Coordinates of C-alpha atoms in Angstrom, one line a residue:
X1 CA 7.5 -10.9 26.2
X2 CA 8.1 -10.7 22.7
X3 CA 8.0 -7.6 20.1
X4 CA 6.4 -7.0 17.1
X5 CA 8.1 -6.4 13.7
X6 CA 8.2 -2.4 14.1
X7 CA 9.4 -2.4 17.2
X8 CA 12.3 -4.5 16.4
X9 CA 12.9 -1.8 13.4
X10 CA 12.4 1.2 15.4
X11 CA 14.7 0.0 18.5
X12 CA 11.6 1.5 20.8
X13 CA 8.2 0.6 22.3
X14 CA 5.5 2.7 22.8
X15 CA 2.4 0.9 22.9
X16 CA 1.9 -3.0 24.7
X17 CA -0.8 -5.2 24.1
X18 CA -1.5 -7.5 27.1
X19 CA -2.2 -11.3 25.7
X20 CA -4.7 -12.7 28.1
X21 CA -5.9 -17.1 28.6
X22 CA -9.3 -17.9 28.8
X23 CA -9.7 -17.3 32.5
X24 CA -8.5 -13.5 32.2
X25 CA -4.9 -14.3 33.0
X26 CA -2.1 -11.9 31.1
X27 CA -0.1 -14.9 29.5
X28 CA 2.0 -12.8 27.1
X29 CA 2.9 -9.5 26.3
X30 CA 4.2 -7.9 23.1
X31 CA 5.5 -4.7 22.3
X32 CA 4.2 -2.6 19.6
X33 CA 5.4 0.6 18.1
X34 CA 2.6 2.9 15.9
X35 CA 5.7 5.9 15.4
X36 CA 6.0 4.4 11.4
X37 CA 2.2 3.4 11.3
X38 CA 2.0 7.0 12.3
X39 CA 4.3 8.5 10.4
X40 CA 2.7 6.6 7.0
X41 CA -0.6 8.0 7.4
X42 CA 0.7 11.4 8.1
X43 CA 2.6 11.4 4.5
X44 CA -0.4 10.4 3.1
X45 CA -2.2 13.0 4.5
X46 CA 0.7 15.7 3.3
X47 CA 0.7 13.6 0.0
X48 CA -2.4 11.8 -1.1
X49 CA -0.8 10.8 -4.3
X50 CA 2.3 8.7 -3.8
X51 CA 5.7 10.3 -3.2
X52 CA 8.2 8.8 -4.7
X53 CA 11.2 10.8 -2.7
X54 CA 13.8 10.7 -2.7
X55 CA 13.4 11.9 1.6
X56 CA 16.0 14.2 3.0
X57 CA 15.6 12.9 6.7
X58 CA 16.3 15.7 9.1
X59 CA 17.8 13.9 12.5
X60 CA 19.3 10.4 13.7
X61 CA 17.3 10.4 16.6
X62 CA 14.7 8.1 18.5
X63 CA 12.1 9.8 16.2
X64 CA 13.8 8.9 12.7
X65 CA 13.9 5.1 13.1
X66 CA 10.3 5.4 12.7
X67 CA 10.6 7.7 9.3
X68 CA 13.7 5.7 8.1
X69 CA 11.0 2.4 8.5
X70 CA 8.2 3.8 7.3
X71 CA 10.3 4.9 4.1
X72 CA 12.0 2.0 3.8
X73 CA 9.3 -0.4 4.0
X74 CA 7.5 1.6 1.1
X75 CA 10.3 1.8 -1.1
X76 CA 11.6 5.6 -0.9
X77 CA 15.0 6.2 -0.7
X78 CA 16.3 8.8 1.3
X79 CA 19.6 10.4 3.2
X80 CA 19.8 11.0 6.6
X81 CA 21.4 14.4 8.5
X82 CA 23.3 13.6 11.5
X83 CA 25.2 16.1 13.8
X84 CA 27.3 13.3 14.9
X85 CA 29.7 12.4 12.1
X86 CA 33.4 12.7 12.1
X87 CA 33.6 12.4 8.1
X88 CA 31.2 14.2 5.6
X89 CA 29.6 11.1 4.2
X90 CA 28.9 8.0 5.7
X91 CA 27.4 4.8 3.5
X92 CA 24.8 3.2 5.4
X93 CA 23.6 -0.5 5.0
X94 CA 20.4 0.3 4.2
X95 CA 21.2 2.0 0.8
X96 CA 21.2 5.6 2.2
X97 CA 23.4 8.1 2.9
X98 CA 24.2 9.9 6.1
X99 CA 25.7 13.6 5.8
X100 CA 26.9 16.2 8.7
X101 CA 23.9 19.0 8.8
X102 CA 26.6 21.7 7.9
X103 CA 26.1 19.2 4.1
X104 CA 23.2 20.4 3.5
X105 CA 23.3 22.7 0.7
X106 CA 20.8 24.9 -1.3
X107 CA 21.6 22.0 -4.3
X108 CA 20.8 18.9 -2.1
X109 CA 17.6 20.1 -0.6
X110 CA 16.3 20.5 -4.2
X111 CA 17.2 17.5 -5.1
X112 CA 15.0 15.6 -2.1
X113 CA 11.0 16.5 -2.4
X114 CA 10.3 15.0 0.7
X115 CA 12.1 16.9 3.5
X116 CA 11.4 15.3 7.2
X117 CA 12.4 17.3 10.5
X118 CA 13.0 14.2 13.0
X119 CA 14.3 16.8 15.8
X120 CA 12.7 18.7 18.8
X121 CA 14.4 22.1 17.3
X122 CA 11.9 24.4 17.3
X123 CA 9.5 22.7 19.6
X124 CA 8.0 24.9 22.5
X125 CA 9.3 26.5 24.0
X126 CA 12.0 27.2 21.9
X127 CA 10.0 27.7 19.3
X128 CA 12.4 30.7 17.8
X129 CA 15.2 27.9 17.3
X130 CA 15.2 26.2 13.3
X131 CA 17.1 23.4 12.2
X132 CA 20.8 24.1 11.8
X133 CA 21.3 23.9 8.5
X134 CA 23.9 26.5 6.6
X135 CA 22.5 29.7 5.4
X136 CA 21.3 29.4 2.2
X137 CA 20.5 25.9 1.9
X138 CA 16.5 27.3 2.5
X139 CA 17.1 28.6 -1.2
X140 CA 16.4 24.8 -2.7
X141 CA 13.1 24.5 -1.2
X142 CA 9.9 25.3 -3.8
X143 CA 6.8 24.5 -4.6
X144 CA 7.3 20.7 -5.7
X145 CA 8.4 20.2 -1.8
X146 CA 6.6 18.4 0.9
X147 CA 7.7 19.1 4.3
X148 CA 6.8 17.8 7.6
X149 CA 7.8 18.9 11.0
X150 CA 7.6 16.1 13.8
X151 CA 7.2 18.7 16.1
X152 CA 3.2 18.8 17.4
X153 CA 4.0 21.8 19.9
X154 CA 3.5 24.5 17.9
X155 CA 1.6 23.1 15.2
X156 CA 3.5 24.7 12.9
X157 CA 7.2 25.5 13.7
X158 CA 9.1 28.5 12.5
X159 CA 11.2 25.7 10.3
X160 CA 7.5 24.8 8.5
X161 CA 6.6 28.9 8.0
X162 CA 10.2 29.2 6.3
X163 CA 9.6 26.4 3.9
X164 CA 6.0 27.4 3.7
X165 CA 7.0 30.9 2.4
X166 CA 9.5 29.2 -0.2
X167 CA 5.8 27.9 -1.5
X168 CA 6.5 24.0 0.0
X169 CA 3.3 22.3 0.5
X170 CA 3.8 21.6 4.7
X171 CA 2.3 19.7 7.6
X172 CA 3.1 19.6 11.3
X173 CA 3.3 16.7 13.4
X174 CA -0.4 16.9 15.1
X175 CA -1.3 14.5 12.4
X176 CA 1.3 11.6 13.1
X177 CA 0.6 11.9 16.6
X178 CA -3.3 11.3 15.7
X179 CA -2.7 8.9 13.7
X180 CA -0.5 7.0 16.3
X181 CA -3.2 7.1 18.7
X182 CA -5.6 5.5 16.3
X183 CA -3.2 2.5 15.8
X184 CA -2.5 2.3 19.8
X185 CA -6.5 2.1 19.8
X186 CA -6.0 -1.6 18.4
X187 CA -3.5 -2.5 20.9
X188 CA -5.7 -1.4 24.3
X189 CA -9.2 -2.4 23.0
X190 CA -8.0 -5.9 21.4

């Protein structure tokens, strides 16, 4: 067994390519994860032009270590909301910052272009539930905004039609999961 780069970064496999000898034999296995291979080609589908961020990271879930890769490995910095923290601001090692939700202020949304929900708020069926962020925090999201919802179930989430009203350019998270299936395609055909 061994695991691939992205998997190691992600702390999660979802895909497993089966390493076979020349009489048909499995004589290895490795584990793969397509979330941030996903999640790449989703942002560039939301943005075709590079974003340069910085990303307001909605989550500290399973879901997120795929975004927080993906956005490391190309450079854009970002802060992460977490509903876990004792102390309103956390340093992290990789040169971000971590902040309670409650944070998240009209001010600090407009200050991060990129905005991604990493949380199963608002998926079905609760799809009447939004992101808890204070009340007026919505106010700092405009039209230079790109928001994405990793949420596939709706396609678009009641979070997306808020930010989407604010005139924020969104997408929903049918793409990533497309695009993930694409990359698993290279794993079970190889």
């Amino acid at each position: 067994w061994s695991l691939s780069p992205e998997a190691l970064a992600c702390g999660a496999v979802n895909c497993v390519r089966l390493h076979r000898d020349p009489f048909g034999s499995v004589s290895g296995v490795t584990g793969h994860n397509t979330d941030a291979q996903g999640f790449a080609a989703a942002l560039a589908v939301l943005e075709p032009n590079r974003l340069e961020g910085p990303a307001l990271v909605m989550g500290d879930g399973g879901a997120s270590k795929a975004v927080v890769h993906a956005l490391h490995t190309r450079g854009i910095a970002y802060t992460q909301l977490s509903r876990k923290l004792s102390s309103p601001s956390i340093p992290n090692t990789r040169g971000r910052s971590l902040l309670a939700w409650e944070d998240a202020e009209a001010n600090l949304i407009q200050a991060h272009p990129l905005l991604i929900q990493c949380t199963p708020i608002g998926m079905w069926p609760s799809v009447h539930e939004v992101p808890p962020l204070p009340a007026l925090a919505l106010d700092g999201i405009g039209p230079h905004h790109r928001v994405m919802d990793l949420i596939y179930r709706p396609e678009r989430t009641l979070f997306l039609e808020q930010c989407a009203a604010r005139g924020a350019h969104v997408l929903g998270g049918w793409t990533m999961l497309e695009q993930q299936a694409i990359a698993s395609l290279e794993f079970w055909l190889a």
